Amino acid sequence: MPTRTAAKPATMAQALQRAMRDAMAEDPTVHVMGEDVGTLGGVFRVTDGLAKEFGEDRCTDTPLAEAGILGTAVGMAMYGLRPVVEMQFDAFAYPAFEQLISHVSRMRNRTRGAMPMPLVIRVPYGGGIGGVEHHSDSSEAYYMATPGLHVVAPATVEDAYGLLRAAIASDDPVVFLEPKRLYWSKSDWSPEAPAAVEPIGKAVVRRSGRSATLITYGPSVPVCMEAAEAAQAEGWDLEVVDLRSLVPFDDETVCASVRRTGRAVVVHESTGFGGPGGEIAARVTERCFHHLEAPVLRVAGFDIPYPPPMLERHHLPGVDRVLDAVARLQWEAGS
Amino acid sequence: MDSLQQRSSTVQEPPGAATAYRPTPPPAWKPRTDPAPLLPDAEPFRVLGTDAVAAADPGLLRRLYAELVRGRRYNAQATALTKQGRLAVYPSTTGQEACEVAAALALEDRDWLFPSYRDTLAAVARGLDPVQALTLLRGDWHTGYDPREHRIAPLCTPLATQLPHAVGLAHAARLKGDDVVALAMVGDGGTSEGDFHEALNFAAVWQAPVVFLVQNNGFAISVPLAKQTAAPSLAHKAVGYGMPGRLVDGNDAVAVHQVLTEAVARARRGGGPTLVEAVTYRIDAHTNADDATRYRGDSEVETWRAHDPILILERELTERGMLDEDTKREAAEAAETMAAALRERMNADPALDPMDLFAHVYAEQTTQLREQAAQLRAELDAESEA
Ligand SMILES: Cc1ncc(C[n+]2csc(CCOP(=O)(O)OP(=O)(O)O)c2C)c(N)n1
């Protein structure tokens, strides 16, 4: 393990950078590539210093072409490298979808396991940073609908490190969704402390409670934590489950929680219609029907293209909307 | 409008305004590369019909001939298998065998081939078991072989998407210090795809050891080249990326082999990528399921039949005394033997395990997939008991 130097609290961006740096130091086959990831260190500075430390062959500024970036990464993985690809923003990953869906996700399958795709696609995603059009999409539903991909979204600084390490070590492709409005969130975790590598596919109970479960992930985790604190005044003791990974989905942790509380609300930024919440609500209902005191509710972004920044606060599910849903959990037949 | 005119008429002339305005000259600019050496020749490169044939290695000529004959027979046999319902579909390369065979023979063992769905023959000429090469088209699994073992990427159905893979692999090999070259094959229609553009651009910027072979067989299903591109030739496209473009007669096996071998050697010694356009013709329909009479006339096909790759090689070598009856008979017999073995092996139903559906989605099965596998297992058990 390389020695850790910084002693002050780290941001999520720093933890992600540290994860790549540690992985690159340990494994010479790990290569970082994307637009502006080299000299600039990425537009969010997440790859800061990697080109300087490991050289341009290991941290490469590519031509500006997302399909080309991911497509060449596929070839590199075929030759035994472990590419870590940065897509500059959520909505700019779309040109690479053909490569993602037709090749990355199914290379293992179409070759009967002979050719795994150990690559990571890092996508700064989600809203709340006042970004103009095409800079705030929550595209997780597209990724979730594609068999063969893992879909991961950390919400804490610790998880950002631990899950990215696991993603890079994974022999399967991982779409790694980085909630960009949490890039600058801090935690007491310092790069000096030993950081655990988290297995992909395990949800975690962030706050335990008895009256209802908030099921959430990524940028909505802090919102749910705040809502849970606020709900206490109303006599609601809320449990918050942070999924961390959407694929694989941790039915066990989620259902254990809902069976305890009997009520659940799924909270996320992406659209409700056709969004992840529908899948999650259905899974929970199928497995916990007899434990439920109320329908599983969803608090999601509206079913609209991501709004302009001056209106985004109306779109993003905030504490009040979560609390409204919690209030609606006092379900009575016919109400 | 009025006020504007008024204002301009009242503006005082600056001193010295009588002298003409001279814009500041822009900073000096010149193209990064002289495009001339990158441009393809006006005519496709040919060896057959020139004195260069006499200088060619007789062993190579005979090998090319035998591979062409075998390839033609393979195409015919595979097409016959579609009629017997043994193959779901077969995109034939009858008429294009020279490109397929030359592609395979231009590579060293350690090199990689990135074929499109049409290029089964290139894979077979490279040494892949013909049955394994047909797995995708039979429908028992998508890729019937281990790509790493044969250094043949999976036959690729989405057009041009395998081209960036070839670039990435070649780039990775060079980073590792291996002198491996990747040869990527694509059709004329595929050159309109974005992935074609991105692959060429990456290859040139990275100076990756890649050769792109475009088989211009005249049509993308029914759409002729004239509706595909306005470029003077597909080889011309190379210039914009900063790599050389070569135009070759795709039915002249010796010429295709020579051009590809040069491009591969150039890539191997660090010279960067090359785009080769082989001008050829698809004699058969797009696939056995296509009706080519809807979009082309018989006379066009007949013109190309007269320029058939086997015919022109055989005639020239025979005339020059470089191909005797024994060699021809041997080639024909070898082709028949291959076809008979293929027929027989393809007549047996492949043994398939439905549980394989869940085996290769992830390195480790998710709980969701384990549940679904259990469901299928139960269904299969119920079926076998019934
Ligand atoms: C991305 C994509 N779009 C459409 C198709 C359907 N399709 C299969 S083959 C073909 C024509 C390809 O023509 P060309 O590239 O000239 O190759 P050829 O078949 O002549 O070898 C089309 C449109 C496809 N396979 N992939």
PDB file of N, CA and C in Angstrom, chain A residues 208-280:
ATOM      1  N   SER A 208     -30.820   3.875  11.232  1.00  0.00           N
ATOM      2  CA  SER A 208     -31.868   2.889  11.495  1.00  0.00           C
ATOM      3  C   SER A 208     -33.071   3.554  12.138  1.00  0.00           C
ATOM      4  N   GLY A 209     -34.213   2.979  11.850  1.00  0.00           N
ATOM      5  CA  GLY A 209     -35.465   3.542  12.356  1.00  0.00           C
ATOM      6  C   GLY A 209     -36.535   2.483  12.298  1.00  0.00           C
ATOM      7  N   ARG A 210     -37.719   2.776  12.804  1.00  0.00           N
ATOM      8  CA  ARG A 210     -38.739   1.736  12.917  1.00  0.00           C
ATOM      9  C   ARG A 210     -39.995   2.014  12.111  1.00  0.00           C
ATOM     10  N   SER A 211     -40.246   3.296  11.751  1.00  0.00           N
ATOM     11  CA  SER A 211     -41.575   3.543  11.182  1.00  0.00           C
ATOM     12  C   SER A 211     -41.673   3.477   9.662  1.00  0.00           C
ATOM     13  N   ALA A 212     -40.581   3.655   8.946  1.00  0.00           N
ATOM     14  CA  ALA A 212     -40.613   3.524   7.488  1.00  0.00           C
ATOM     15  C   ALA A 212     -39.182   3.511   6.972  1.00  0.00           C
ATOM     16  N   THR A 213     -39.025   2.961   5.737  1.00  0.00           N
ATOM     17  CA  THR A 213     -37.690   2.909   5.127  1.00  0.00           C
ATOM     18  C   THR A 213     -37.628   3.861   3.945  1.00  0.00           C
ATOM     19  N   LEU A 214     -36.592   4.684   3.909  1.00  0.00           N
ATOM     20  CA  LEU A 214     -36.310   5.464   2.710  1.00  0.00           C
ATOM     21  C   LEU A 214     -35.235   4.694   1.938  1.00  0.00           C
ATOM     22  N   ILE A 215     -35.574   4.303   0.714  1.00  0.00           N
ATOM     23  CA  ILE A 215     -34.621   3.558  -0.109  1.00  0.00           C
ATOM     24  C   ILE A 215     -34.042   4.525  -1.124  1.00  0.00           C
ATOM     25  N   THR A 216     -32.737   4.716  -1.105  1.00  0.00           N
ATOM     26  CA  THR A 216     -32.167   5.757  -1.939  1.00  0.00           C
ATOM     27  C   THR A 216     -30.726   5.446  -2.297  1.00  0.00           C
ATOM     28  N   TYR A 217     -30.108   6.351  -3.047  1.00  0.00           N
ATOM     29  CA  TYR A 217     -28.710   6.157  -3.450  1.00  0.00           C
ATOM     30  C   TYR A 217     -28.165   7.476  -3.993  1.00  0.00           C
ATOM     31  N   GLY A 218     -26.859   7.546  -4.100  1.00  0.00           N
ATOM     32  CA  GLY A 218     -26.200   8.683  -4.736  1.00  0.00           C
ATOM     33  C   GLY A 218     -26.568  10.014  -4.124  1.00  0.00           C
ATOM     34  N   PRO A 219     -26.879  11.014  -4.966  1.00  0.00           N
ATOM     35  CA  PRO A 219     -27.074  12.372  -4.462  1.00  0.00           C
ATOM     36  C   PRO A 219     -28.292  12.518  -3.555  1.00  0.00           C
ATOM     37  N   SER A 220     -29.206  11.539  -3.585  1.00  0.00           N
ATOM     38  CA  SER A 220     -30.394  11.664  -2.743  1.00  0.00           C
ATOM     39  C   SER A 220     -30.172  11.140  -1.327  1.00  0.00           C
ATOM     40  N   VAL A 221     -29.028  10.548  -1.070  1.00  0.00           N
ATOM     41  CA  VAL A 221     -28.786  10.025   0.278  1.00  0.00           C
ATOM     42  C   VAL A 221     -28.752  11.147   1.322  1.00  0.00           C
ATOM     43  N   PRO A 222     -27.960  12.214   1.081  1.00  0.00           N
ATOM     44  CA  PRO A 222     -27.970  13.290   2.088  1.00  0.00           C
ATOM     45  C   PRO A 222     -29.360  13.912   2.262  1.00  0.00           C
ATOM     46  N   VAL A 223     -30.123  13.980   1.180  1.00  0.00           N
ATOM     47  CA  VAL A 223     -31.486  14.526   1.263  1.00  0.00           C
ATOM     48  C   VAL A 223     -32.314  13.650   2.202  1.00  0.00           C
ATOM     49  N   CYS A 224     -32.208  12.359   2.043  1.00  0.00           N
ATOM     50  CA  CYS A 224     -32.998  11.451   2.879  1.00  0.00           C
ATOM     51  C   CYS A 224     -32.538  11.487   4.344  1.00  0.00           C
ATOM     52  N   MET A 225     -31.244  11.657   4.534  1.00  0.00           N
ATOM     53  CA  MET A 225     -30.750  11.735   5.909  1.00  0.00           C
ATOM     54  C   MET A 225     -31.329  12.964   6.601  1.00  0.00           C
ATOM     55  N   GLU A 226     -31.366  14.059   5.853  1.00  0.00           N
ATOM     56  CA  GLU A 226     -31.912  15.291   6.412  1.00  0.00           C
ATOM     57  C   GLU A 226     -33.415  15.138   6.681  1.00  0.00           C
ATOM     58  N   ALA A 227     -34.080  14.513   5.734  1.00  0.00           N
ATOM     59  CA  ALA A 227     -35.521  14.300   5.899  1.00  0.00           C
ATOM     60  C   ALA A 227     -35.792  13.432   7.134  1.00  0.00           C
ATOM     61  N   ALA A 228     -34.949  12.437   7.336  1.00  0.00           N
ATOM     62  CA  ALA A 228     -35.156  11.546   8.482  1.00  0.00           C
ATOM     63  C   ALA A 228     -35.008  12.314   9.798  1.00  0.00           C
ATOM     64  N   GLU A 229     -34.032  13.227   9.830  1.00  0.00           N
ATOM     65  CA  GLU A 229     -33.860  14.043  11.044  1.00  0.00           C
ATOM     66  C   GLU A 229     -35.098  14.907  11.272  1.00  0.00           C
ATOM     67  N   ALA A 230     -35.562  15.542  10.171  1.00  0.00           N
ATOM     68  CA  ALA A 230     -36.710  16.440  10.273  1.00  0.00           C
ATOM     69  C   ALA A 230     -37.968  15.678  10.685  1.00  0.00           C
ATOM     70  N   ALA A 231     -38.090  14.449  10.210  1.00  0.00           N
ATOM     71  CA  ALA A 231     -39.309  13.667  10.453  1.00  0.00           C
ATOM     72  C   ALA A 231     -39.452  13.285  11.915  1.00  0.00           C
ATOM     73  N   GLN A 232     -38.330  13.286  12.605  1.00  0.00           N
ATOM     74  CA  GLN A 232     -38.366  12.907  14.007  1.00  0.00           C
ATOM     75  C   GLN A 232     -39.345  13.767  14.799  1.00  0.00           C
ATOM     76  N   ALA A 233     -39.364  15.055  14.451  1.00  0.00           N
ATOM     77  CA  ALA A 233     -40.254  16.003  15.134  1.00  0.00           C
ATOM     78  C   ALA A 233     -41.713  15.602  14.970  1.00  0.00           C
ATOM     79  N   GLU A 234     -42.009  14.950  13.835  1.00  0.00           N
ATOM     80  CA  GLU A 234     -43.391  14.532  13.556  1.00  0.00           C
ATOM     81  C   GLU A 234     -43.673  13.144  14.131  1.00  0.00           C
ATOM     82  N   GLY A 235     -42.694  12.598  14.811  1.00  0.00           N
ATOM     83  CA  GLY A 235     -42.899  11.277  15.397  1.00  0.00           C
ATOM     84  C   GLY A 235     -42.559  10.130  14.453  1.00  0.00           C
ATOM     85  N   TRP A 236     -41.935  10.448  13.340  1.00  0.00           N
ATOM     86  CA  TRP A 236     -41.535   9.388  12.408  1.00  0.00           C
ATOM     87  C   TRP A 236     -40.083   9.011  12.672  1.00  0.00           C
ATOM     88  N   ASP A 237     -39.851   7.720  12.823  1.00  0.00           N
ATOM     89  CA  ASP A 237     -38.491   7.222  13.040  1.00  0.00           C
ATOM     90  C   ASP A 237     -38.070   6.491  11.764  1.00  0.00           C
ATOM     91  N   LEU A 238     -37.391   7.201  10.892  1.00  0.00           N
ATOM     92  CA  LEU A 238     -37.135   6.673   9.548  1.00  0.00           C
ATOM     93  C   LEU A 238     -35.807   5.934   9.437  1.00  0.00           C
ATOM     94  N   GLU A 239     -35.842   4.838   8.700  1.00  0.00           N
ATOM     95  CA  GLU A 239     -34.618   4.122   8.368  1.00  0.00           C
ATOM     96  C   GLU A 239     -34.192   4.570   6.960  1.00  0.00           C
ATOM     97  N   VAL A 240     -32.904   4.754   6.765  1.00  0.00           N
ATOM     98  CA  VAL A 240     -32.423   5.154   5.436  1.00  0.00           C
ATOM     99  C   VAL A 240     -31.495   4.064   4.908  1.00  0.00           C
ATOM    100  N   VAL A 241     -31.886   3.481   3.780  1.00  0.00           N
ATOM    101  CA  VAL A 241     -31.033   2.478   3.139  1.00  0.00           C
ATOM    102  C   VAL A 241     -30.366   3.114   1.918  1.00  0.00           C
ATOM    103  N   ASP A 242     -29.048   3.096   1.928  1.00  0.00           N
ATOM    104  CA  ASP A 242     -28.265   3.593   0.784  1.00  0.00           C
ATOM    105  C   ASP A 242     -27.893   2.374  -0.064  1.00  0.00           C
ATOM    106  N   LEU A 243     -28.447   2.332  -1.257  1.00  0.00           N
ATOM    107  CA  LEU A 243     -28.248   1.139  -2.098  1.00  0.00           C
ATOM    108  C   LEU A 243     -26.799   0.955  -2.535  1.00  0.00           C
ATOM    109  N   ARG A 244     -26.114   2.050  -2.819  1.00  0.00           N
ATOM    110  CA  ARG A 244     -24.721   2.050  -3.300  1.00  0.00           C
ATOM    111  C   ARG A 244     -24.547   1.376  -4.652  1.00  0.00           C
ATOM    112  N   SER A 245     -25.232   0.276  -4.837  1.00  0.00           N
ATOM    113  CA  SER A 245     -25.136  -0.421  -6.106  1.00  0.00           C
ATOM    114  C   SER A 245     -26.552  -0.695  -6.589  1.00  0.00           C
ATOM    115  N   LEU A 246     -26.832  -0.338  -7.835  1.00  0.00           N
ATOM    116  CA  LEU A 246     -28.166  -0.606  -8.399  1.00  0.00           C
ATOM    117  C   LEU A 246     -28.168  -1.966  -9.098  1.00  0.00           C
ATOM    118  N   VAL A 247     -27.055  -2.315  -9.689  1.00  0.00           N
ATOM    119  CA  VAL A 247     -26.858  -3.651 -10.258  1.00  0.00           C
ATOM    120  C   VAL A 247     -25.495  -4.128  -9.812  1.00  0.00           C
ATOM    121  N   PRO A 248     -25.347  -5.263  -9.102  1.00  0.00           N
ATOM    122  CA  PRO A 248     -26.441  -6.074  -8.587  1.00  0.00           C
ATOM    123  C   PRO A 248     -27.237  -5.324  -7.523  1.00  0.00           C
ATOM    124  N   PHE A 249     -28.480  -5.759  -7.368  1.00  0.00           N
ATOM    125  CA  PHE A 249     -29.384  -5.114  -6.425  1.00  0.00           C
ATOM    126  C   PHE A 249     -29.449  -5.941  -5.140  1.00  0.00           C
ATOM    127  N   ASP A 250     -29.303  -5.288  -4.024  1.00  0.00           N
ATOM    128  CA  ASP A 250     -29.269  -5.985  -2.735  1.00  0.00           C
ATOM    129  C   ASP A 250     -30.692  -6.138  -2.180  1.00  0.00           C
ATOM    130  N   ASP A 251     -31.408  -7.115  -2.715  1.00  0.00           N
ATOM    131  CA  ASP A 251     -32.773  -7.369  -2.227  1.00  0.00           C
ATOM    132  C   ASP A 251     -32.783  -7.656  -0.730  1.00  0.00           C
ATOM    133  N   GLU A 252     -31.751  -8.340  -0.286  1.00  0.00           N
ATOM    134  CA  GLU A 252     -31.746  -8.826   1.094  1.00  0.00           C
ATOM    135  C   GLU A 252     -31.800  -7.667   2.098  1.00  0.00           C
ATOM    136  N   THR A 253     -30.845  -6.742   1.952  1.00  0.00           N
ATOM    137  CA  THR A 253     -30.795  -5.623   2.897  1.00  0.00           C
ATOM    138  C   THR A 253     -32.068  -4.768   2.800  1.00  0.00           C
ATOM    139  N   VAL A 254     -32.496  -4.510   1.559  1.00  0.00           N
ATOM    140  CA  VAL A 254     -33.669  -3.663   1.360  1.00  0.00           C
ATOM    141  C   VAL A 254     -34.896  -4.328   1.961  1.00  0.00           C
ATOM    142  N   CYS A 255     -35.104  -5.610   1.649  1.00  0.00           N
ATOM    143  CA  CYS A 255     -36.327  -6.272   2.114  1.00  0.00           C
ATOM    144  C   CYS A 255     -36.303  -6.503   3.627  1.00  0.00           C
ATOM    145  N   ALA A 256     -35.128  -6.764   4.157  1.00  0.00           N
ATOM    146  CA  ALA A 256     -35.045  -6.930   5.617  1.00  0.00           C
ATOM    147  C   ALA A 256     -35.505  -5.644   6.292  1.00  0.00           C
ATOM    148  N   SER A 257     -35.091  -4.513   5.735  1.00  0.00           N
ATOM    149  CA  SER A 257     -35.476  -3.236   6.320  1.00  0.00           C
ATOM    150  C   SER A 257     -36.983  -3.009   6.193  1.00  0.00           C
ATOM    151  N   VAL A 258     -37.508  -3.248   4.992  1.00  0.00           N
ATOM    152  CA  VAL A 258     -38.938  -2.980   4.780  1.00  0.00           C
ATOM    153  C   VAL A 258     -39.789  -3.929   5.629  1.00  0.00           C
ATOM    154  N   ARG A 259     -39.324  -5.150   5.800  1.00  0.00           N
ATOM    155  CA  ARG A 259     -40.102  -6.071   6.660  1.00  0.00           C
ATOM    156  C   ARG A 259     -40.131  -5.565   8.097  1.00  0.00           C
ATOM    157  N   ARG A 260     -39.058  -4.905   8.518  1.00  0.00           N
ATOM    158  CA  ARG A 260     -39.025  -4.347   9.876  1.00  0.00           C
ATOM    159  C   ARG A 260     -39.964  -3.163  10.006  1.00  0.00           C
ATOM    160  N   THR A 261     -39.938  -2.297   8.974  1.00  0.00           N
ATOM    161  CA  THR A 261     -40.671  -1.034   9.121  1.00  0.00           C
ATOM    162  C   THR A 261     -42.086  -1.078   8.547  1.00  0.00           C
ATOM    163  N   GLY A 262     -42.307  -1.936   7.547  1.00  0.00           N
ATOM    164  CA  GLY A 262     -43.640  -2.075   6.955  1.00  0.00           C
ATOM    165  C   GLY A 262     -44.021  -0.981   5.967  1.00  0.00           C
ATOM    166  N   ARG A 263     -43.145  -0.025   5.781  1.00  0.00           N
ATOM    167  CA  ARG A 263     -43.454   1.064   4.856  1.00  0.00           C
ATOM    168  C   ARG A 263     -42.177   1.483   4.138  1.00  0.00           C
ATOM    169  N   ALA A 264     -42.342   1.920   2.890  1.00  0.00           N
ATOM    170  CA  ALA A 264     -41.135   2.298   2.142  1.00  0.00           C
ATOM    171  C   ALA A 264     -41.405   3.403   1.137  1.00  0.00           C
ATOM    172  N   VAL A 265     -40.405   4.262   0.980  1.00  0.00           N
ATOM    173  CA  VAL A 265     -40.417   5.286  -0.062  1.00  0.00           C
ATOM    174  C   VAL A 265     -39.087   5.189  -0.807  1.00  0.00           C
ATOM    175  N   VAL A 266     -39.165   5.137  -2.134  1.00  0.00           N
ATOM    176  CA  VAL A 266     -37.942   5.157  -2.941  1.00  0.00           C
ATOM    177  C   VAL A 266     -37.683   6.589  -3.376  1.00  0.00           C
ATOM    178  N   VAL A 267     -36.467   7.055  -3.177  1.00  0.00           N
ATOM    179  CA  VAL A 267     -36.149   8.446  -3.492  1.00  0.00           C
ATOM    180  C   VAL A 267     -34.974   8.512  -4.471  1.00  0.00           C
ATOM    181  N   HIS A 268     -35.186   9.147  -5.600  1.00  0.00           N
ATOM    182  CA  HIS A 268     -34.061   9.404  -6.528  1.00  0.00           C
ATOM    183  C   HIS A 268     -34.366  10.590  -7.422  1.00  0.00           C
ATOM    184  N   GLU A 269     -33.309  11.111  -8.062  1.00  0.00           N
ATOM    185  CA  GLU A 269     -33.451  12.297  -8.921  1.00  0.00           C
ATOM    186  C   GLU A 269     -33.985  11.981 -10.298  1.00  0.00           C
ATOM    187  N   SER A 270     -33.691  10.794 -10.766  1.00  0.00           N
ATOM    188  CA  SER A 270     -34.048  10.517 -12.150  1.00  0.00           C
ATOM    189  C   SER A 270     -35.565  10.408 -12.265  1.00  0.00           C
ATOM    190  N   THR A 271     -36.081  10.412 -13.474  1.00  0.00           N
ATOM    191  CA  THR A 271     -37.524  10.460 -13.676  1.00  0.00           C
ATOM    192  C   THR A 271     -38.218   9.278 -13.013  1.00  0.00           C
ATOM    193  N   GLY A 272     -39.465   9.495 -12.651  1.00  0.00           N
ATOM    194  CA  GLY A 272     -40.229   8.431 -12.005  1.00  0.00           C
ATOM    195  C   GLY A 272     -40.724   7.418 -13.011  1.00  0.00           C
ATOM    196  N   PHE A 273     -41.261   7.908 -14.124  1.00  0.00           N
ATOM    197  CA  PHE A 273     -41.820   7.012 -15.131  1.00  0.00           C
ATOM    198  C   PHE A 273     -40.690   6.268 -15.837  1.00  0.00           C
ATOM    199  N   GLY A 274     -40.725   4.962 -15.739  1.00  0.00           N
ATOM    200  CA  GLY A 274     -39.649   4.177 -16.347  1.00  0.00           C
ATOM    201  C   GLY A 274     -38.336   4.296 -15.598  1.00  0.00           C
ATOM    202  N   GLY A 275     -38.371   4.880 -14.437  1.00  0.00           N
ATOM    203  CA  GLY A 275     -37.138   5.094 -13.672  1.00  0.00           C
ATOM    204  C   GLY A 275     -36.836   3.942 -12.732  1.00  0.00           C
ATOM    205  N   PRO A 276     -35.708   4.027 -12.047  1.00  0.00           N
ATOM    206  CA  PRO A 276     -35.292   2.952 -11.154  1.00  0.00           C
ATOM    207  C   PRO A 276     -36.323   2.674 -10.042  1.00  0.00           C
ATOM    208  N   GLY A 277     -37.028   3.711  -9.614  1.00  0.00           N
ATOM    209  CA  GLY A 277     -37.968   3.557  -8.506  1.00  0.00           C
ATOM    210  C   GLY A 277     -39.070   2.557  -8.795  1.00  0.00           C
ATOM    211  N   GLY A 278     -39.503   2.502 -10.034  1.00  0.00           N
ATOM    212  CA  GLY A 278     -40.554   1.554 -10.399  1.00  0.00           C
ATOM    213  C   GLY A 278     -40.082   0.122 -10.197  1.00  0.00           C
ATOM    214  N   GLU A 279     -38.871  -0.139 -10.636  1.00  0.00           N
ATOM    215  CA  GLU A 279     -38.299  -1.478 -10.475  1.00  0.00           C
ATOM    216  C   GLU A 279     -38.149  -1.819  -8.987  1.00  0.00           C
ATOM    217  N   ILE A 280     -37.642  -0.846  -8.248  1.00  0.00           N
ATOM    218  CA  ILE A 280     -37.384  -1.100  -6.826  1.00  0.00           C
ATOM    219  C   ILE A 280     -38.703  -1.326  -6.084  1.00  0.00           C
TER     220      ILE A 280
END
